[in-house]
Coordinates of C-alpha atoms in Angstrom, one line a residue:
Chain A
X1 CA 73.8 -64.0 -76.1
X2 CA 76.0 -62.5 -79.3
X3 CA 74.2 -60.7 -81.8
X4 CA 74.3 -63.3 -84.4
X5 CA 72.4 -65.2 -82.1
X6 CA 68.9 -63.5 -82.5
X7 CA 66.7 -65.6 -84.2
X8 CA 66.5 -64.8 -87.4
X9 CA 62.8 -63.9 -87.3
X10 CA 63.4 -61.3 -84.7
X11 CA 66.4 -60.2 -86.5
X12 CA 64.6 -59.6 -89.8
X13 CA 61.7 -57.9 -87.6
X14 CA 64.0 -55.8 -85.9
X15 CA 65.7 -55.0 -89.3
X16 CA 62.9 -53.5 -91.0
X17 CA 61.6 -51.4 -88.1
X18 CA 65.3 -50.0 -87.6
X19 CA 65.2 -48.9 -91.9
X20 CA 61.9 -46.7 -91.4
X21 CA 61.8 -43.3 -90.6
X22 CA 59.9 -42.8 -86.9
X23 CA 56.1 -42.5 -88.5
X24 CA 56.9 -45.0 -90.7
X25 CA 57.6 -47.8 -88.2
X26 CA 54.1 -46.6 -86.5
X27 CA 52.2 -47.9 -89.8
X28 CA 54.5 -50.9 -89.7
X29 CA 53.2 -51.5 -86.2
X30 CA 49.7 -51.5 -87.5
X31 CA 50.4 -53.8 -89.8
X32 CA 51.7 -56.1 -87.4
X33 CA 48.2 -55.1 -85.1
X34 CA 46.3 -55.9 -87.9
X35 CA 48.1 -59.7 -88.8
X36 CA 47.7 -60.9 -85.1
X37 CA 45.8 -64.3 -85.7
X38 CA 42.4 -65.0 -84.1
X39 CA 42.7 -67.6 -81.3
X40 CA 42.4 -71.1 -81.9
X41 CA 38.7 -72.2 -81.2
X42 CA 40.2 -74.2 -77.8
X43 CA 41.4 -71.2 -76.1
X44 CA 39.1 -68.8 -77.8
X45 CA 36.3 -71.3 -75.8
X46 CA 38.2 -71.1 -72.8
X47 CA 39.4 -67.8 -71.6
X48 CA 40.4 -69.8 -68.2
X49 CA 43.4 -71.0 -69.9
X50 CA 44.5 -67.3 -70.9
X51 CA 47.1 -65.6 -69.0
X52 CA 46.4 -61.9 -68.4
X53 CA 49.5 -59.4 -69.5
X54 CA 49.0 -56.6 -66.5
X55 CA 51.7 -54.9 -67.4
X56 CA 49.7 -53.6 -70.6
X57 CA 47.8 -50.8 -70.3
X58 CA 45.0 -52.7 -72.3
X59 CA 43.7 -56.0 -71.8
X60 CA 46.2 -58.9 -73.6
X61 CA 45.9 -62.4 -72.8
X62 CA 48.2 -64.9 -73.8
X63 CA 48.2 -68.9 -73.7
X64 CA 52.2 -70.5 -74.3
X65 CA 52.3 -74.1 -75.6
X66 CA 55.3 -76.2 -76.4
X67 CA 55.2 -79.2 -78.3
X68 CA 56.7 -82.1 -76.5
X69 CA 60.1 -82.6 -77.2
X70 CA 63.8 -83.3 -75.6
X71 CA 65.2 -81.0 -73.3
X72 CA 64.5 -77.4 -74.5
X73 CA 64.1 -78.9 -77.9
X74 CA 59.6 -78.5 -78.3
X75 CA 58.4 -75.8 -80.1
X76 CA 57.1 -73.3 -78.8
X77 CA 53.6 -71.9 -80.1
X78 CA 52.2 -68.4 -78.5
X79 CA 48.8 -67.5 -78.8
X80 CA 47.7 -63.8 -77.7
X81 CA 44.2 -61.7 -78.1
X82 CA 43.8 -58.1 -77.2
X83 CA 41.4 -55.7 -78.8
X84 CA 40.7 -54.0 -81.7
X85 CA 40.5 -50.8 -79.9
X86 CA 44.1 -51.5 -78.5
X87 CA 46.3 -51.8 -81.9
X88 CA 49.4 -51.2 -79.9
X89 CA 49.2 -53.9 -77.7
X90 CA 47.5 -55.7 -80.7
X91 CA 50.7 -55.2 -82.7
X92 CA 53.3 -56.0 -79.9
X93 CA 51.6 -59.3 -79.4
X94 CA 52.2 -59.9 -83.2
X95 CA 55.7 -58.8 -83.5
X96 CA 56.1 -61.8 -80.7
X97 CA 54.1 -64.4 -82.5
X98 CA 55.5 -64.1 -85.3
X99 CA 59.0 -63.7 -84.1
X100 CA 59.1 -66.2 -81.8
X101 CA 57.1 -69.1 -84.7
X102 CA 58.8 -72.2 -84.9
X103 CA 61.7 -71.7 -82.5
X104 CA 62.1 -74.1 -79.2
X105 CA 61.9 -73.5 -76.1
X106 CA 65.1 -72.9 -75.5
X107 CA 65.7 -70.5 -78.1
X108 CA 62.6 -68.4 -76.7
X109 CA 64.3 -68.5 -72.9
X110 CA 67.5 -67.5 -75.1
X111 CA 65.8 -64.1 -76.9
X112 CA 67.6 -61.2 -74.9
X113 CA 64.8 -59.5 -72.4
X114 CA 65.8 -56.5 -74.0
X115 CA 64.2 -57.1 -77.7
X116 CA 61.6 -54.8 -77.8
X117 CA 64.1 -51.8 -76.8
X118 CA 66.2 -52.6 -79.9
X119 CA 63.1 -52.0 -82.2
X120 CA 63.7 -48.2 -82.5
X121 CA 60.2 -47.7 -81.3
X122 CA 61.1 -45.7 -78.0
X123 CA 60.3 -42.5 -79.6
X124 CA 57.2 -43.3 -81.7
X125 CA 55.4 -45.1 -79.2
X126 CA 57.4 -44.4 -75.8
X127 CA 59.4 -46.4 -73.1
X128 CA 56.9 -46.4 -71.4
X129 CA 54.5 -48.2 -74.0
X130 CA 57.4 -50.6 -74.9
X131 CA 57.3 -52.0 -71.1
X132 CA 54.1 -53.4 -72.0
X133 CA 56.3 -55.7 -74.7
X134 CA 58.8 -56.2 -72.0
X135 CA 56.1 -58.1 -69.9
X136 CA 54.6 -60.0 -72.6
X137 CA 57.4 -61.3 -73.6
X138 CA 58.5 -62.0 -70.0
X139 CA 54.8 -63.8 -69.6
X140 CA 55.6 -66.0 -72.0
X141 CA 59.3 -67.1 -71.1
X142 CA 57.4 -67.8 -67.6
X143 CA 55.0 -69.8 -69.2
X144 CA 57.8 -71.7 -71.1
X145 CA 59.9 -72.4 -68.1
X146 CA 56.7 -73.5 -66.7
X147 CA 55.5 -76.0 -69.1
X148 CA 59.3 -77.5 -69.9
X149 CA 59.6 -78.0 -66.2
X150 CA 59.7 -81.7 -66.2
Chain B
X1 CA 35.3 -17.7 -80.3
X2 CA 35.4 -18.6 -83.9
X3 CA 33.2 -21.1 -84.1
X4 CA 29.5 -21.4 -82.7
X5 CA 28.8 -22.9 -79.2
X6 CA 26.8 -26.1 -79.3
X7 CA 23.6 -24.6 -77.8
X8 CA 22.1 -28.3 -77.4
X9 CA 19.9 -28.2 -74.2
X10 CA 21.6 -30.8 -72.7
X11 CA 24.7 -28.8 -72.1
X12 CA 22.5 -25.9 -70.5
X13 CA 22.7 -26.7 -67.0
X14 CA 26.8 -27.0 -66.8
X15 CA 28.5 -24.0 -65.6
X16 CA 30.4 -23.7 -69.5
X17 CA 28.7 -25.6 -71.7
X18 CA 30.4 -23.7 -74.3
X19 CA 33.1 -26.1 -73.3
X20 CA 31.4 -29.4 -75.1
X21 CA 30.3 -30.5 -77.8
X22 CA 27.6 -33.1 -79.1
X23 CA 28.8 -36.0 -81.7
X24 CA 25.9 -34.2 -83.9
X25 CA 27.1 -30.8 -83.6
X26 CA 30.4 -32.2 -84.6
X27 CA 29.1 -34.1 -87.7
X28 CA 27.3 -30.8 -88.9
X29 CA 30.2 -28.5 -88.4
X30 CA 32.9 -30.4 -89.6
X31 CA 34.9 -28.8 -92.2
X32 CA 34.2 -25.1 -90.7
X33 CA 36.7 -22.7 -91.0
X34 CA 38.5 -21.6 -88.0
X35 CA 37.5 -25.5 -86.2
X36 CA 40.5 -27.8 -85.8
X37 CA 39.7 -31.7 -84.3
X38 CA 42.2 -33.2 -82.5
X39 CA 42.3 -37.0 -81.2
X40 CA 44.1 -37.9 -78.5
X41 CA 44.2 -41.3 -77.3
X42 CA 45.8 -44.1 -74.6
X43 CA 46.7 -45.7 -77.6
X44 CA 49.2 -44.6 -79.8
X45 CA 48.1 -46.6 -82.8
X46 CA 44.1 -45.6 -82.4
X47 CA 44.0 -43.0 -84.6
X48 CA 45.8 -45.0 -87.3
X49 CA 42.9 -47.3 -87.4
X50 CA 40.7 -44.8 -88.0
X51 CA 39.6 -41.5 -86.9
X52 CA 37.2 -38.7 -87.9
X53 CA 37.5 -37.1 -90.9
X54 CA 40.0 -34.3 -91.0
X55 CA 41.6 -34.7 -87.0
X56 CA 44.9 -34.4 -86.5
X57 CA 46.6 -36.7 -83.7
X58 CA 48.3 -35.2 -80.5
X59 CA 50.0 -37.9 -78.2
X60 CA 50.4 -37.3 -74.8
X61 CA 54.0 -39.4 -74.5
X62 CA 55.5 -38.4 -77.7
X63 CA 53.9 -35.1 -78.4
X64 CA 53.2 -33.2 -75.1
X65 CA 55.7 -34.7 -72.6
X66 CA 59.2 -33.2 -72.6
X67 CA 61.4 -35.9 -73.7
X68 CA 63.3 -35.3 -71.4
X69 CA 62.6 -33.6 -68.0
X70 CA 59.3 -34.8 -66.3
X71 CA 57.6 -31.6 -67.8
X72 CA 55.2 -30.6 -70.4
X73 CA 56.7 -28.9 -73.7
X74 CA 57.8 -25.3 -73.3
X75 CA 56.0 -22.2 -75.2
X76 CA 58.5 -22.8 -78.1
X77 CA 57.9 -26.8 -78.3
X78 CA 54.5 -25.9 -78.1
X79 CA 54.2 -23.4 -80.8
X80 CA 56.4 -25.5 -83.4
X81 CA 54.3 -28.3 -82.3
X82 CA 50.6 -26.7 -83.3
X83 CA 51.8 -24.9 -85.9
X84 CA 52.8 -28.5 -87.3
X85 CA 49.3 -29.3 -86.9
X86 CA 47.7 -26.6 -88.9
X87 CA 46.3 -25.0 -85.7
X88 CA 46.0 -21.2 -85.2
X89 CA 46.0 -19.5 -81.7
X90 CA 42.3 -18.3 -82.4
X91 CA 41.1 -21.7 -83.6
X92 CA 38.2 -23.4 -82.4
X93 CA 39.5 -27.0 -81.2
X94 CA 37.3 -29.9 -80.3
X95 CA 39.3 -32.7 -78.8
X96 CA 38.2 -36.4 -78.5
X97 CA 39.8 -40.2 -77.8
X98 CA 39.4 -43.0 -76.0
X99 CA 38.6 -44.1 -72.5
X100 CA 36.0 -41.3 -71.5
X101 CA 37.9 -38.7 -73.0
X102 CA 40.8 -39.4 -70.2
X103 CA 43.4 -38.5 -72.4
X104 CA 41.6 -35.8 -74.4
X105 CA 40.9 -34.1 -71.3
X106 CA 44.5 -34.6 -70.6
X107 CA 45.4 -32.7 -74.0
X108 CA 42.9 -29.8 -73.3
X109 CA 44.4 -29.2 -70.2
X110 CA 48.2 -29.0 -71.1
X111 CA 46.3 -26.6 -74.2
X112 CA 44.9 -24.5 -71.5
X113 CA 48.4 -24.2 -69.6
X114 CA 49.1 -22.0 -73.1
X115 CA 46.3 -20.1 -72.7
X116 CA 44.6 -21.4 -75.8
X117 CA 41.4 -19.8 -75.6
X118 CA 38.3 -22.0 -77.1
X119 CA 38.9 -25.1 -76.4
X120 CA 36.5 -28.3 -76.3
X121 CA 35.8 -31.9 -75.5
X122 CA 33.6 -33.7 -77.8
X123 CA 31.2 -35.3 -75.2
X124 CA 31.4 -38.8 -75.5
X125 CA 34.4 -38.8 -77.5
X126 CA 35.3 -41.9 -79.6
X127 CA 32.9 -44.4 -78.1
X128 CA 29.8 -42.5 -78.4
X129 CA 31.1 -41.7 -82.3
X130 CA 31.2 -45.3 -83.0
X131 CA 28.1 -46.6 -81.4
X132 CA 26.5 -44.0 -83.5
X133 CA 27.9 -45.6 -86.3
X134 CA 29.4 -42.6 -87.3
X135 CA 32.2 -42.7 -90.0
X136 CA 35.8 -43.0 -89.3
X137 CA 38.8 -42.6 -92.1
X138 CA 42.1 -43.7 -92.7
X139 CA 43.2 -41.1 -94.8
X140 CA 45.7 -39.1 -93.9
X141 CA 45.2 -35.3 -93.0
X142 CA 47.0 -32.7 -94.0
X143 CA 46.1 -29.2 -92.8
X144 CA 48.4 -26.2 -93.6
X145 CA 51.0 -25.4 -91.4
X146 CA 50.5 -22.8 -89.3
X147 CA 52.3 -19.6 -87.7
X148 CA 51.5 -20.2 -83.8
X149 CA 52.6 -17.6 -81.8
X150 CA 55.5 -18.3 -79.0
X151 CA 53.5 -18.4 -75.9
X152 CA 54.8 -19.3 -72.6
X153 CA 53.1 -21.6 -70.2
X154 CA 51.5 -20.3 -67.3
X155 CA 51.8 -22.9 -64.5
X156 CA 50.1 -20.7 -61.6
X157 CA 46.9 -21.0 -61.9
X158 CA 46.0 -24.8 -63.4
X159 CA 48.8 -26.7 -62.3
X160 CA 50.3 -27.4 -58.8
X161 CA 53.4 -28.9 -57.7
X162 CA 54.5 -30.6 -54.8
X163 CA 55.2 -27.7 -52.6
X164 CA 52.2 -26.4 -53.4
X165 CA 50.4 -29.4 -52.3
X166 CA 52.2 -29.1 -48.9
X167 CA 51.6 -25.5 -48.2
X168 CA 47.6 -26.4 -49.3
X169 CA 46.9 -29.4 -47.1
X170 CA 44.0 -28.3 -45.0
X171 CA 42.0 -27.1 -48.3
X172 CA 40.1 -29.9 -50.2
X173 CA 41.9 -32.7 -52.0
X174 CA 40.1 -35.2 -54.5
X175 CA 42.0 -38.0 -55.1
X176 CA 40.9 -39.7 -58.3
X177 CA 42.3 -42.7 -58.6
X178 CA 40.8 -46.1 -58.1
X179 CA 39.7 -47.1 -54.6
X180 CA 42.6 -49.9 -54.4
X181 CA 45.5 -47.3 -55.0
X182 CA 43.4 -44.9 -52.7
X183 CA 43.6 -47.2 -49.6
X184 CA 46.8 -48.3 -50.3
X185 CA 46.6 -51.7 -52.0
X186 CA 48.7 -51.0 -54.5
X187 CA 50.3 -47.9 -56.5
X188 CA 48.3 -48.1 -59.6
X189 CA 45.5 -48.6 -61.3
X190 CA 44.2 -52.4 -61.5
X191 CA 45.6 -53.9 -64.8
X192 CA 48.0 -51.3 -65.1
X193 CA 52.3 -51.4 -65.1
X194 CA 53.5 -50.6 -61.6
X195 CA 55.2 -47.3 -62.0
X196 CA 57.5 -47.9 -58.9
X197 CA 56.5 -45.7 -56.8
X198 CA 57.8 -46.6 -53.3
X199 CA 55.1 -46.1 -50.8
X200 CA 51.1 -46.5 -51.3
X201 CA 48.1 -44.6 -50.0
X202 CA 47.0 -40.8 -50.3
X203 CA 48.0 -37.6 -49.3
X204 CA 46.1 -36.6 -45.8
X205 CA 42.4 -35.7 -45.8
X206 CA 42.0 -36.1 -49.5
X207 CA 38.5 -37.5 -50.7
X208 CA 38.1 -40.3 -52.8
X209 CA 36.1 -40.0 -56.6
X210 CA 37.6 -42.3 -58.6
X211 CA 37.7 -39.8 -61.7
X212 CA 35.1 -42.2 -64.3
X213 CA 32.3 -41.5 -61.6
X214 CA 31.9 -38.7 -63.6
X215 CA 31.0 -40.3 -66.9
X216 CA 27.7 -42.1 -67.8
X217 CA 27.3 -45.3 -69.2
X218 CA 27.8 -44.0 -72.7
X219 CA 30.7 -42.4 -72.3
X220 CA 29.4 -38.8 -72.3
X221 CA 29.5 -36.5 -68.8
X222 CA 27.1 -37.1 -65.7
X223 CA 24.1 -34.3 -65.8
X224 CA 24.5 -31.5 -63.6
X225 CA 22.5 -32.8 -60.8
X226 CA 24.1 -36.1 -60.6
X227 CA 27.6 -34.4 -60.9
X228 CA 26.9 -32.1 -58.0
X229 CA 25.9 -34.9 -55.5
X230 CA 28.8 -36.5 -56.5
X231 CA 31.5 -33.5 -55.8
X232 CA 29.6 -30.8 -53.7
X233 CA 27.4 -33.2 -51.4
X234 CA 29.3 -36.7 -51.7
X235 CA 32.9 -34.6 -51.6
X236 CA 31.6 -31.8 -49.8
X237 CA 33.6 -29.1 -52.3
X238 CA 31.6 -25.6 -51.9
X239 CA 31.9 -22.7 -54.2
X240 CA 35.1 -20.8 -53.3
X241 CA 37.3 -23.6 -52.3
X242 CA 40.6 -24.0 -53.1
X243 CA 41.0 -27.4 -54.7
X244 CA 43.4 -29.5 -55.5
X245 CA 42.7 -32.8 -58.1
X246 CA 45.6 -36.0 -58.1
X247 CA 45.9 -39.3 -59.5
X248 CA 49.2 -41.4 -60.8
X249 CA 50.5 -38.8 -63.2
X250 CA 47.9 -36.5 -63.5
X251 CA 46.1 -37.6 -66.5
X252 CA 42.9 -38.9 -65.0
X253 CA 42.9 -36.2 -62.6
X254 CA 43.0 -33.5 -65.7
X255 CA 39.5 -35.3 -66.3
X256 CA 38.0 -34.4 -62.7
X257 CA 40.0 -30.3 -63.4
X258 CA 37.7 -30.5 -66.6
X259 CA 34.3 -32.0 -64.7
X260 CA 34.8 -29.6 -61.4
X261 CA 36.3 -26.5 -63.5
X262 CA 34.2 -26.4 -66.9
X263 CA 31.1 -28.4 -65.9
X264 CA 30.4 -27.2 -61.9
X265 CA 32.3 -23.7 -62.7
X266 CA 34.7 -24.3 -59.6
X267 CA 37.1 -21.6 -60.1
X268 CA 40.6 -21.9 -58.8
X269 CA 41.1 -25.7 -59.8
X270 CA 44.5 -26.9 -59.9
X271 CA 45.8 -30.2 -61.1
X272 CA 49.0 -32.0 -59.3
X273 CA 50.7 -33.9 -62.5
X274 CA 53.6 -34.9 -60.5
X275 CA 50.7 -37.1 -58.3
X276 CA 51.2 -40.6 -57.3
X277 CA 54.3 -41.1 -58.7
X278 CA 55.9 -37.9 -57.2
X279 CA 54.2 -38.3 -53.9
X280 CA 54.4 -41.6 -53.0
X281 CA 58.3 -41.8 -53.5
X282 CA 59.0 -38.4 -52.2
X283 CA 61.1 -38.0 -48.6
X284 CA 59.1 -37.7 -45.7
X285 CA 55.8 -36.4 -46.9
X286 CA 52.7 -37.4 -45.0
X287 CA 50.7 -40.5 -46.2
X288 CA 47.6 -42.3 -45.0
X289 CA 46.9 -45.8 -45.8
X290 CA 43.2 -47.3 -46.1
X291 CA 39.8 -46.0 -46.6
X292 CA 39.3 -42.9 -44.8
X293 CA 40.7 -39.9 -45.9
X294 CA 42.9 -38.9 -42.6
X295 CA 43.7 -35.7 -40.7
X296 CA 46.3 -33.4 -42.0
X297 CA 49.3 -33.8 -39.8
X298 CA 50.3 -30.6 -37.4
X299 CA 52.8 -28.8 -38.3

């Protein structure tokens, strides 16, 4: 995928991080953490529908909805929840929730797997922790694949 | 010691009660000259969501580890870090954090490698402070920079390397990981990322004592008689033993190192920070699978 194909919301988030000093990147990540929306009630009441992302150090659960549509055309909705004691994980989830909003299934599958590594957070957050976000993206894509497989 | 110790009777039965402070003590002593409070968490952003007033943050990944070599920062790096945080060599440092002080104990152990004399844990950590409704602030802490001296790290007394563990076989080893990691079912703590260790199991003869056994429900350390039942009666540790503790990367085992050294008074306990991520990938080191400690191989 060429650089210009990165969905605009994801590109904007990346550019916002890269424009900041290291410490301010943490502050921005915290803002994302605070913006993670509550789960819709139908999922909040049904924890069995949620998938735990084992690769994250703190418990985070995701659920992916794909609207009906032509091949690859359905819109993806990512829902995620993580405890307030895990702001880094909440921040990672929130970046993906906002960055993937409105994208089609195919667009989500085309997001480069190394997107989390391009945010300039490896120094402020550490590479090991960034793996948690890569796992979130990977599991989101897997759910999209499963839900669009006819 | 520059700040009086916590004389709480609750700590009196520990070997070195001066290494703990209670939440009450800390609340009363905040702002005392010579006292610096340090927060050290698993989550790199937790401090930013709210911390004890005046506390500075030290992160295990980004501050204490060398970014290139798998090692801790050197004497110059430690001096630079502590100077920037406003900590002097003779300051009393009280460390607290999330997850039962898991990472706080790790930071305390690293401070100890540099011989920082007076470093203590807040018993119960963030969990107890919060449960008691004590306040946090998001206001940034600014402390005047200090001139912390360059002190070379002493890796000979409190730290063990792989070669030390091989030479140590036959003496007590404490494996503080989860039962699943000990038996070889998996190589990381349940719900933690797999970190590419090639073999699963434990070092021959190691006793399994998961680190959190030392912690009570409220996040404080268990009482001396309970700890003795776990480590002396259960794991068979005796005074005078040479003991090495290990886990996955040396963080959980620094918590056990704190318990054995400061609460139970064992001398010469070392933490093997290479731990399973090194041992489980090293060539031709002995490994035992299953729930039994297993025998030390004949040499």
